[in-house]
Short mmCIF file of C-alpha atoms and ligand atoms in Angstrom, two decimals:
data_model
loop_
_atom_site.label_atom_id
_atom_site.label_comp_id
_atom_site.label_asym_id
_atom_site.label_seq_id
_atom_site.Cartn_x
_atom_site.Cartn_y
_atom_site.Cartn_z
CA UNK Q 127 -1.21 28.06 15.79
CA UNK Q 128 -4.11 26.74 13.07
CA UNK Q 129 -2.69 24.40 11.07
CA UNK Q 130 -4.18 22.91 8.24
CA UNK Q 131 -3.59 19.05 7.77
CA UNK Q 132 -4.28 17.03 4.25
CA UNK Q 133 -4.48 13.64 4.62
CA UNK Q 134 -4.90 14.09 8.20
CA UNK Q 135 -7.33 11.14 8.53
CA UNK Q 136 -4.50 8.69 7.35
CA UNK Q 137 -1.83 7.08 9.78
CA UNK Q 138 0.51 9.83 10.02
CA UNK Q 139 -1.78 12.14 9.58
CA UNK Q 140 -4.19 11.44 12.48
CA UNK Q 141 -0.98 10.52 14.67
CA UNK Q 142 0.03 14.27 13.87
CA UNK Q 143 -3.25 16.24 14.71
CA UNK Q 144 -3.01 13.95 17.73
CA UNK Q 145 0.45 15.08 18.48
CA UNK Q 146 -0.83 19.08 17.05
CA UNK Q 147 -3.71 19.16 19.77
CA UNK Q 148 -1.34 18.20 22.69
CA UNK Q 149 0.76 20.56 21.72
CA UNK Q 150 -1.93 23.20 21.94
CA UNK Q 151 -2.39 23.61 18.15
CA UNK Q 152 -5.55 23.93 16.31
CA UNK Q 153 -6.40 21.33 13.52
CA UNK Q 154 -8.21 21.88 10.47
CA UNK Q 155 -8.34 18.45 8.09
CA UNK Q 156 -8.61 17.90 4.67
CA UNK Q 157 -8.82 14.72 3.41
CA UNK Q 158 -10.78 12.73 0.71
CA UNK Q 159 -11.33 9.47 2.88
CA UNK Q 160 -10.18 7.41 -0.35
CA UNK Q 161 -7.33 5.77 1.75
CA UNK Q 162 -8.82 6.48 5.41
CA UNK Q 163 -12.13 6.61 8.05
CA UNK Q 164 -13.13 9.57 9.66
CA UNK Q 165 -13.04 7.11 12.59
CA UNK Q 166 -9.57 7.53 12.95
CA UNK Q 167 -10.12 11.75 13.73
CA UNK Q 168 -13.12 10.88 15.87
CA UNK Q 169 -10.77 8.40 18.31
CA UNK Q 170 -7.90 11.63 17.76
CA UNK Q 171 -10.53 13.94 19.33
CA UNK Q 172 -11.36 11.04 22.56
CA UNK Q 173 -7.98 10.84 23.10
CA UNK Q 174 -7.53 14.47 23.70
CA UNK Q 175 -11.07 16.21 24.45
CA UNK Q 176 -10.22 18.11 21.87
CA UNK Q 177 -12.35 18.87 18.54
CA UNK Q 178 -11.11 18.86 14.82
CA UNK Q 179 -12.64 20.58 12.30
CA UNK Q 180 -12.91 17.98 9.48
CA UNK Q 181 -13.63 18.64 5.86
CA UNK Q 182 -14.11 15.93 3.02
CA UNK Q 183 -12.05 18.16 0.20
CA UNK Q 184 -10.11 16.51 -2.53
CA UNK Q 185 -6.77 18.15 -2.83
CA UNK Q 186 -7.04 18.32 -6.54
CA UNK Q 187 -10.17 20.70 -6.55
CA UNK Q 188 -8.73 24.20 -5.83
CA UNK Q 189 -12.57 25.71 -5.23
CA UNK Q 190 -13.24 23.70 -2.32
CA UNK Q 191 -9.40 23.99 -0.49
CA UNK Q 192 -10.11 27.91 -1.23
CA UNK Q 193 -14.02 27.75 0.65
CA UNK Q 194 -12.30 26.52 3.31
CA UNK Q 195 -9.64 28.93 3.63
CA UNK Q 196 -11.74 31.46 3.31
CA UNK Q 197 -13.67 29.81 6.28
CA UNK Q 198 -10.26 29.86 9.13
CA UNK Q 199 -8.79 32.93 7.65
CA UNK Q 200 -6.17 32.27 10.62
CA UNK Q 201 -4.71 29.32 9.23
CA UNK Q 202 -0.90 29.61 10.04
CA UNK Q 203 0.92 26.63 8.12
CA UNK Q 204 -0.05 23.81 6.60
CA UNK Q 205 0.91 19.89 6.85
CA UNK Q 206 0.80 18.17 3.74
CA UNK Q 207 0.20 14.35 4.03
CA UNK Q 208 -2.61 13.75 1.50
CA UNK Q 209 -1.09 11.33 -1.44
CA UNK Q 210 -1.16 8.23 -2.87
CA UNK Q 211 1.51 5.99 -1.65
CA UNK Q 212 1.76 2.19 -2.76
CA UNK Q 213 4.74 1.85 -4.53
CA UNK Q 214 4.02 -0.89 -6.49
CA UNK Q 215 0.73 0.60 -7.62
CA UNK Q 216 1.83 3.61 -8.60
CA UNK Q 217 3.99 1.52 -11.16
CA UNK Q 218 0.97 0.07 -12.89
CA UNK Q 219 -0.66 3.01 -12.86
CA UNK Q 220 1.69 6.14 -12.83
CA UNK Q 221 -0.91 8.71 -14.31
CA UNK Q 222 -3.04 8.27 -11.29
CA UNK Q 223 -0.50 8.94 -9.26
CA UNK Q 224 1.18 11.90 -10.83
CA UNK Q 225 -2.31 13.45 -10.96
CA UNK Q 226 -3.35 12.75 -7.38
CA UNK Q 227 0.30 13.64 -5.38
CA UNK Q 228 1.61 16.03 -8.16
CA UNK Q 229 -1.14 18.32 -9.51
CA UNK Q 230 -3.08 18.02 -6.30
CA UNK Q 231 0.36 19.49 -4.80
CA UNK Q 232 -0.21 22.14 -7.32
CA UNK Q 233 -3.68 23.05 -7.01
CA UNK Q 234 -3.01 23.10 -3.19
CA UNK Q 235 0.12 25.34 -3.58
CA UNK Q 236 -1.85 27.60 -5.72
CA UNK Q 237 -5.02 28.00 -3.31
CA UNK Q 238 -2.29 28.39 -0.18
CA UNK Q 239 -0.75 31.29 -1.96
CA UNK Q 240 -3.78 33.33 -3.42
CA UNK Q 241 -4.90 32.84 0.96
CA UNK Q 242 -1.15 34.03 1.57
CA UNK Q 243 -1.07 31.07 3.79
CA UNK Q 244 2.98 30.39 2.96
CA UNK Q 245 4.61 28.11 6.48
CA UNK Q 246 4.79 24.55 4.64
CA UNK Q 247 5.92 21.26 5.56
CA UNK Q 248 5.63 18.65 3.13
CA UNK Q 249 5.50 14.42 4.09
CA UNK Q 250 8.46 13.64 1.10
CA UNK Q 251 10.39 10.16 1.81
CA UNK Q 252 13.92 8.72 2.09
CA UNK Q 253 13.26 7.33 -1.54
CA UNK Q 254 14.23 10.79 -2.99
CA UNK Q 255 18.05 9.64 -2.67
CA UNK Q 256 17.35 7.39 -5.32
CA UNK Q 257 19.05 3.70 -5.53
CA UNK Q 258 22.49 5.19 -5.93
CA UNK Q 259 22.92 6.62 -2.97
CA UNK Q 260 25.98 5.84 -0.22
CA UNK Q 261 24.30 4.57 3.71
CA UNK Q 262 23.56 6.19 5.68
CA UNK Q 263 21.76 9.21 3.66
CA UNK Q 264 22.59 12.30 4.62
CA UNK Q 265 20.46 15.57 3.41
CA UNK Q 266 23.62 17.17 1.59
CA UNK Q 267 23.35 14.45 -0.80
CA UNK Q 268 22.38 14.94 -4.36
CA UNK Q 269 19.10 13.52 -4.56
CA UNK Q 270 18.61 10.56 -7.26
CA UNK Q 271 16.20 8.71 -9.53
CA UNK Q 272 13.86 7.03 -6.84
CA UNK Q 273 12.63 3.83 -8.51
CA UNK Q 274 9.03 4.12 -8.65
CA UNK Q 275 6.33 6.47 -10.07
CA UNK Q 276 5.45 7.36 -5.89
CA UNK Q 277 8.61 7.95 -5.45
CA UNK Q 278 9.27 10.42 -8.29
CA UNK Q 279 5.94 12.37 -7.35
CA UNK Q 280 7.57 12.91 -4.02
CA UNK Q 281 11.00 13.96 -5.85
CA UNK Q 282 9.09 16.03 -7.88
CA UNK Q 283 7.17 17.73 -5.68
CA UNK Q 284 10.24 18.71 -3.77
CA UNK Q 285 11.51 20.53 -6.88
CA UNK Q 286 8.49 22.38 -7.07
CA UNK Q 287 8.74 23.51 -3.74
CA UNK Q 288 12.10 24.97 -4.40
CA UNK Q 289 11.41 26.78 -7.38
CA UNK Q 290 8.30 28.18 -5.64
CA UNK Q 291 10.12 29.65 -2.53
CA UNK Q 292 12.61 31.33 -4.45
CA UNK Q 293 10.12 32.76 -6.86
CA UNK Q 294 8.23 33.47 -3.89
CA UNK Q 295 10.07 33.81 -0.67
CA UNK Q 296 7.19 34.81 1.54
CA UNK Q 297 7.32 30.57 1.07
CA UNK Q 298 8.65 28.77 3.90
CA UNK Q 299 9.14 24.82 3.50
CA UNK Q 300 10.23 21.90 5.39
CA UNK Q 301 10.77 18.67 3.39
CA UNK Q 302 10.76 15.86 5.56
CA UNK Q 303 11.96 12.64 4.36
CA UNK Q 304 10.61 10.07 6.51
CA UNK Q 305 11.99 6.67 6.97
CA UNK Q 306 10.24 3.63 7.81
CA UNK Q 307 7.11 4.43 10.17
CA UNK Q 308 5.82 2.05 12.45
CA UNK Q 309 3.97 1.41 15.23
CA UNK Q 310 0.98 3.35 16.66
CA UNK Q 311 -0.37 5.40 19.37
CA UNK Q 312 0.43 4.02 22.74
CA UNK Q 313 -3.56 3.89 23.20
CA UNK Q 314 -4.13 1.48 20.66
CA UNK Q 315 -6.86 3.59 19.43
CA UNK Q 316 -5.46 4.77 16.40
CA UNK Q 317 -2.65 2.65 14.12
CA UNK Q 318 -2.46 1.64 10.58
CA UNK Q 319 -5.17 0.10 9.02
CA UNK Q 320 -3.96 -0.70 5.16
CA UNK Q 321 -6.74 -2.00 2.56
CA UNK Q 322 -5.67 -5.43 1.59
CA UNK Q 323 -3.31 -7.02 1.59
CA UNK Q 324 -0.45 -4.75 3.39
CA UNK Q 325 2.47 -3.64 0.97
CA UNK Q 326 4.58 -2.97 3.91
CA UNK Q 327 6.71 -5.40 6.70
CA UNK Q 328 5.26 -4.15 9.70
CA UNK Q 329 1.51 -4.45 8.74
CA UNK Q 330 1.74 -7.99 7.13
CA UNK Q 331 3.39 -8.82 10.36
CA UNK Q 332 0.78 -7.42 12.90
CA UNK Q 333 -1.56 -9.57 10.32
CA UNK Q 334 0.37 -12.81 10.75
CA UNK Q 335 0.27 -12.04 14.67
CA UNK Q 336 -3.82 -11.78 14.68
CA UNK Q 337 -4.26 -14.28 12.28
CA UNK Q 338 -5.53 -12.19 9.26
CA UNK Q 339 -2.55 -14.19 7.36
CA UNK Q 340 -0.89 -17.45 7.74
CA UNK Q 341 2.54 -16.59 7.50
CA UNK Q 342 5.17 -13.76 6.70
CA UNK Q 343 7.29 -14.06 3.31
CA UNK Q 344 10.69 -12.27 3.64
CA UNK Q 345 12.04 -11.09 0.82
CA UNK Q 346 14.88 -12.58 0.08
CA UNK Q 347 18.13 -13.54 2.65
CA UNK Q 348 21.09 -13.29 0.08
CA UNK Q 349 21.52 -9.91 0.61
CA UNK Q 350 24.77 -8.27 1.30
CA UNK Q 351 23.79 -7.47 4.95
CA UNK Q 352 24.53 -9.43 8.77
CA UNK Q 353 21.96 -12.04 8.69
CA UNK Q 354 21.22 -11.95 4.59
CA UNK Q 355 17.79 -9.97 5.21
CA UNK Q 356 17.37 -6.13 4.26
CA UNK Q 357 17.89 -3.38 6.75
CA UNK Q 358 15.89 0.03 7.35
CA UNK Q 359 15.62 2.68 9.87
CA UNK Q 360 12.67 2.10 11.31
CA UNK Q 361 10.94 4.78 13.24
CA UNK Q 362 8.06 5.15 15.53
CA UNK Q 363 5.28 7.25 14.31
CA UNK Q 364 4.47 9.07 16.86
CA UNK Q 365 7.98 10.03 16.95
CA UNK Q 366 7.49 11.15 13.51
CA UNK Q 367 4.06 12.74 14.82
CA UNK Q 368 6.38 15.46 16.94
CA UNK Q 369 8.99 15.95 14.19
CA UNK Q 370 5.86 17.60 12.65
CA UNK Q 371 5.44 20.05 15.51
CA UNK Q 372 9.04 20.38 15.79
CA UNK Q 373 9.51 21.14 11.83
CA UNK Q 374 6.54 23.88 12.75
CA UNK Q 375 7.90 25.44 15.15
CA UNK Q 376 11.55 25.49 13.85
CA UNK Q 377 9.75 27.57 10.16
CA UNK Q 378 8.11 30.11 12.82
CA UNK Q 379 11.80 31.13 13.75
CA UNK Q 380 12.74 31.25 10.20
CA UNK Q 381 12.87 34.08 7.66
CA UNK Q 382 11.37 34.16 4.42
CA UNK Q 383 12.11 32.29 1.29
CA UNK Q 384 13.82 28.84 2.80
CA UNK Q 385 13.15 25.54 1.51
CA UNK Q 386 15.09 22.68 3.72
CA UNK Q 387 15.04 19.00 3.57
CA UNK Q 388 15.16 16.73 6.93
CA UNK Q 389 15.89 13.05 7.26
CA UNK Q 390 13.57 11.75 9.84
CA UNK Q 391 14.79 8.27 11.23
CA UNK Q 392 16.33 6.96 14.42
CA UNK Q 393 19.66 6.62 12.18
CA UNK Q 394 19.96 2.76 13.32
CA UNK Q 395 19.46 -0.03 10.93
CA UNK Q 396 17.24 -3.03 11.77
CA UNK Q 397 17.08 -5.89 9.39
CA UNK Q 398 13.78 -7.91 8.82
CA UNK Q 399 14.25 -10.69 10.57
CA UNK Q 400 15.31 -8.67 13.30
CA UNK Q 401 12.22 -6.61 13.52
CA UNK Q 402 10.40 -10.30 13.37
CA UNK Q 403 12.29 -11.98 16.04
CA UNK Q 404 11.81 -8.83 18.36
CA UNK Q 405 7.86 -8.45 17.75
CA UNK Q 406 7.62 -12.09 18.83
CA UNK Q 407 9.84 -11.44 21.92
CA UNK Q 408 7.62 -8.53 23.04
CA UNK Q 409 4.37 -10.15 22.13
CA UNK Q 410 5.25 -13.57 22.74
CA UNK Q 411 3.67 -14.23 19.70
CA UNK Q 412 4.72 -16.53 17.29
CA UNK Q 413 5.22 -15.23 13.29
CA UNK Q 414 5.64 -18.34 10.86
CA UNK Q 415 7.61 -17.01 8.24
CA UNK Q 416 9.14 -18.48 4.74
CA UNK Q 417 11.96 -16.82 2.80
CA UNK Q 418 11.02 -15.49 -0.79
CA UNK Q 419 12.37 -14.40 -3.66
CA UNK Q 420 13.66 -10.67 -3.78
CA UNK Q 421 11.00 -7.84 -4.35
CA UNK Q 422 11.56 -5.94 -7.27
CA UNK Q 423 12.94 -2.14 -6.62
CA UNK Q 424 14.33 -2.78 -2.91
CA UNK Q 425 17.72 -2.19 -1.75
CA UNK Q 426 19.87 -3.78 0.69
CA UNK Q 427 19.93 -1.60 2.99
CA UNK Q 428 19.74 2.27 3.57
CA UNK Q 429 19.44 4.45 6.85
CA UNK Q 430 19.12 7.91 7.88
CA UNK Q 431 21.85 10.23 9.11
CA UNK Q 432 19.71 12.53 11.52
CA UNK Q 433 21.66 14.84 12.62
CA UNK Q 434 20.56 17.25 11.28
CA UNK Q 435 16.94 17.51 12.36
CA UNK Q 436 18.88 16.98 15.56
CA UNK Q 437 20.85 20.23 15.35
CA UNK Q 438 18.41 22.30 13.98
CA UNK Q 439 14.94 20.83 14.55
CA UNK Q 440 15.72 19.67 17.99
CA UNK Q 441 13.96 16.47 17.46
CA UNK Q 442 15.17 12.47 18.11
CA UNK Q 443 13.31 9.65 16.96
CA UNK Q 444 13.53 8.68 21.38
CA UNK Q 445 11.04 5.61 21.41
CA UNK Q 446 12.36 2.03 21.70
CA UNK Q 447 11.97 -0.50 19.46
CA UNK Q 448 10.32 -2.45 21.98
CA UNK Q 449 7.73 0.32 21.91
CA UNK Q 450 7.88 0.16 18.22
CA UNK Q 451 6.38 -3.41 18.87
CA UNK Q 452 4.54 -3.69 21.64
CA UNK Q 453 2.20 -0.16 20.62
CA UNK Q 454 2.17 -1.96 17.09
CA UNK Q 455 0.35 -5.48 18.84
CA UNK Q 456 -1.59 -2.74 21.45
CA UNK Q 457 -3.40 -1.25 18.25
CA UNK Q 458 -3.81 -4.58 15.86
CA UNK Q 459 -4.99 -6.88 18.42
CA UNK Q 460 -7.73 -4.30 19.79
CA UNK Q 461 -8.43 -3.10 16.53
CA UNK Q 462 -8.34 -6.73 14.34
CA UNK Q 463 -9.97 -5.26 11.63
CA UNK Q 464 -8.66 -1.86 11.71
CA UNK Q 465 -11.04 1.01 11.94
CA UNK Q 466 -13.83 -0.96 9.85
CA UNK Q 467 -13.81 1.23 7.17
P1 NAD I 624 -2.26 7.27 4.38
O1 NAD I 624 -2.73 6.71 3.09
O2 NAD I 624 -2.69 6.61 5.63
O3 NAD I 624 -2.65 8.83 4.47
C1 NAD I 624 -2.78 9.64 3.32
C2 NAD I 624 -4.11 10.37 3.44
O4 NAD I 624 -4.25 11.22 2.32
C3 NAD I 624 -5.30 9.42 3.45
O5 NAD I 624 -6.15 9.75 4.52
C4 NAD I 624 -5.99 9.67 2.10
O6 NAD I 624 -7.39 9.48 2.20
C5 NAD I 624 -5.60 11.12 1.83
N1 NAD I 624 -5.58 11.49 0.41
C6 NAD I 624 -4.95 10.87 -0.62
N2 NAD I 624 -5.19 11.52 -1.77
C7 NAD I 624 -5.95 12.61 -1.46
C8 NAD I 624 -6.52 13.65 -2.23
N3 NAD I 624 -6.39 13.72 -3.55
N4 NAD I 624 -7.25 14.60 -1.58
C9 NAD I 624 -7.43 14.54 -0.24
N5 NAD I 624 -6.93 13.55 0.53
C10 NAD I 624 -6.21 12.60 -0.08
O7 NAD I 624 -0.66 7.34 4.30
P2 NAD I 624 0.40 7.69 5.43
O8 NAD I 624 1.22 6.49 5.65
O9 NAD I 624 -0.24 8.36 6.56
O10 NAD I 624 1.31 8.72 4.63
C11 NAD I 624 1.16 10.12 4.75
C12 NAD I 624 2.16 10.80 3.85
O11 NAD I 624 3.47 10.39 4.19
C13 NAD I 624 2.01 10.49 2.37
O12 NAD I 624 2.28 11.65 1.63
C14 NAD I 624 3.06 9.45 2.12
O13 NAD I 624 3.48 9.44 0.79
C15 NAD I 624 4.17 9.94 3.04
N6 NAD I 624 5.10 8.89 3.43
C16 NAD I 624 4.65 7.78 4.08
C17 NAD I 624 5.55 6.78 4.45
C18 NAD I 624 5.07 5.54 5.17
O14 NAD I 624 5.85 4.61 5.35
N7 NAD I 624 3.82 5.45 5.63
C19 NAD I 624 6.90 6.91 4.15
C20 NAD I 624 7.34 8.06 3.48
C21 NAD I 624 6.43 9.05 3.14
C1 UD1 I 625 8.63 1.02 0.97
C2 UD1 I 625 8.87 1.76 -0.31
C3 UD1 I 625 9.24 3.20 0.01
C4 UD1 I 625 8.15 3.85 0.86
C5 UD1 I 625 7.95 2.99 2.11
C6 UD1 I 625 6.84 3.50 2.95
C7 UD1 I 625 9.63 0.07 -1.92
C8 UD1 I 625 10.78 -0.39 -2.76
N1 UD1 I 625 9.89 1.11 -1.10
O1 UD1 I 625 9.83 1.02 1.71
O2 UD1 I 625 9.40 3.94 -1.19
O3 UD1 I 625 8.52 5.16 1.22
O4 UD1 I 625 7.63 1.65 1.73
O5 UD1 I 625 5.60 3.34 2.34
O6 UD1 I 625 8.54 -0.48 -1.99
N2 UD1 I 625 9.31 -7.08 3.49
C9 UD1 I 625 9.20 -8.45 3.55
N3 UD1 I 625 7.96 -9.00 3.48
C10 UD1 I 625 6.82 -8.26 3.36
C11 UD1 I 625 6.95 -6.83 3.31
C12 UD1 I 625 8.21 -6.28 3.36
O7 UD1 I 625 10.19 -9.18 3.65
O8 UD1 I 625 5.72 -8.83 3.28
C13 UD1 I 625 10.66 -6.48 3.60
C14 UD1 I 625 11.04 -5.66 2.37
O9 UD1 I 625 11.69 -6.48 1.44
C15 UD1 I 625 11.96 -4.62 2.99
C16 UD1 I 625 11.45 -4.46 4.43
O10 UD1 I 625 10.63 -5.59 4.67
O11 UD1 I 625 13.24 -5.14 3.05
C17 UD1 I 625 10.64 -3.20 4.61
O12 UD1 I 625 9.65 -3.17 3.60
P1 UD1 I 625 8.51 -2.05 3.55
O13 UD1 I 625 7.83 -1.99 4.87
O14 UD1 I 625 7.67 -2.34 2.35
O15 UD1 I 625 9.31 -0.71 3.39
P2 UD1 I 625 10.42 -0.29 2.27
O16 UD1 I 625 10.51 -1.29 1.19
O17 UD1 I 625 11.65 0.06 2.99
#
């Protein structure tokens, strides 16, 4: 297959066309570098001998996603990663992000289906259940309100996806709702590499462990859970990387006009300090950490229920969390300033 891949310079992105290459897939990316380094695709194609071709398109200008359509006429499906995704950003400034992940969803949509390009699997996110929701979350769910402004683009978009494939069912779609993603290639060529100061546990962490940052603050150990800190399904990505291929393969067998969500997440919960106390057991590194007040918007606790992408995808979330941990340390201690960018 030729698959094209937005935001396929980003972390889960360039884990994917990693993950798309091995597999024997070609990769065409389109990404706007506002969020990423080119370095990340050039490491992808190392790793594999294998060559990408690599535009710089924004996802919002439907001209440019046409030209190059019109270039790989034998594009097969597309992967859609390209967004915006800090959640608390997208709270101070929601217009941004409605315009980036929602209308460039559009203006992609529209260019896909004028090129009758119509296998579609879309990077949506466990925050679509909305606060409400009963643990573990399971894809027959009603979805809810999702707290932030990122979080309702994602919501949002997965609406418009419906309503698309069933006034179009030459559409097909897979929604897959990721969990927490962590880790990196086993390499430690290619990982996360967040601009300032990271939003998310795993990156402040592998921060703390190099010495980018003095010490971790947990937020908050009076919640309702084992040891009073939250718990998440966390996930390795390159775990997540296959459920891509998997989701791929699984809409090739499919006929027209279906739209399907799939939790993607190991379906375990891990709270944060036990994800702290295990990266220091693996690494033998020591995080200093503090407790903090709460964060705003986070629950206690939610995980997936992945059966589903079990049953039908044929994909498990198989990697340890010592993996989780050790390729995590593998990528930030080679890599102490991330790709450079
Ligand atoms: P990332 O920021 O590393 O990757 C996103 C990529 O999209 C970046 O390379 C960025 O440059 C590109 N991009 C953003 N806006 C664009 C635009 N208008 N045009 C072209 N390219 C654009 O993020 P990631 O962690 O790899 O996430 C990938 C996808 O997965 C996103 O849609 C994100 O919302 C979703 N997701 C991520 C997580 C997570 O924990 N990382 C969880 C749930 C869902
Ligand atoms: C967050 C987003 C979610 C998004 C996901 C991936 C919120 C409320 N949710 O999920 O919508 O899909 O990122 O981008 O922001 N923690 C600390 N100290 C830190 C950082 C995090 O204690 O410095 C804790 C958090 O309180 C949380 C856990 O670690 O309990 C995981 O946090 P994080 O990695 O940010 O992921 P989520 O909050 O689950």
């Amino acid at each position: 297959m030729k698959v094209l891949v937005t935001g396929g310079a980003g972390y889960i992105g360039s884990h994917t066309a990693l993950e798309l290459l091995h597999a024997g897939h070609e990769v065409v990316v389109i990404d706007n570098l506002c969020n990423s380094s080119l370095e990340s695709l050039k490491r992808v194609e190392l790793l594999t001998n294998k060559t990408i071709t690599f535009y710089q398109v924004d996802i919002r200008d439907g001209d440019e996603i046409s030209n190059v359509l019109a270039q790989h006429p034998d594009i097969n499906a597309t992967i859609h990663f390209a967004a915006l995704k800090a959640v608390g950003e997208s709270t101070q400034i929601p217009l941004k992000y409605y315009q980036n992940n929602v209308y460039g969803t559009l203006t992609l949509l529209e260019a896909l289906q004028k090129a009758k390009i119509t296998n579609f699997v879309f990077s949506s996110s466990a925050t679509v259940y909305g606060e409400e929701a009963p643990v573990p979350y399971v894809e027959t769910l009603k979805t809810g309100i999702p707290s932030s402004a990122y979080g309702k683009s994602k919501l949002m978009i997965e609406q418009i996806l419906s309503d698309l494939v069933k006034s179009d069912p030459s559409f097909k779609v897979a929604c897959l709702r990721y969990f927490n993603p962590i880790g990196a290639h086993e390499s430690g060529m290619i990982g996360e590499d967040p601009n300032g100061i990271p939003n998310n546990l795993m990156p402040f962490v592998a921060q703390v462990a190099v010495g980018k940052r003095d010490k971790l603050s947990i937020f908050g150990n009076d919640y309702p859970t084992n040891d009073g800190t939250c718990e998440r399904d966390y996930l390795h990505v390159v775990d997540l990387a296959h459920g891509h291929v998997k989701a791929l393969e699984w809409l090739e067998k499919q006929s027209n006009g279906i739209c399907e969500a799939f939790n993607l997440g190991t379906g375990n919960p891990l709270s944060v300090l036990e994800i702290v106390n295990e990266f220091s057991k693996v690494t033998n590194v020591n995080i200093p950490y503090e407790y903090a007040p709460q964060r705003e918007g986070d629950l206690p606790a939610f995980w997936a229920n992945a059966d589903k992408a079990k049953v039908e995808l044929n994909w498990t979330a198989d990697k340890s969390l010592e993996d989780m941990m050790k390729d995590t340390w593998h990528w930030q201690s080679s890599n102490p300033q991330g790709y450079g960018k």
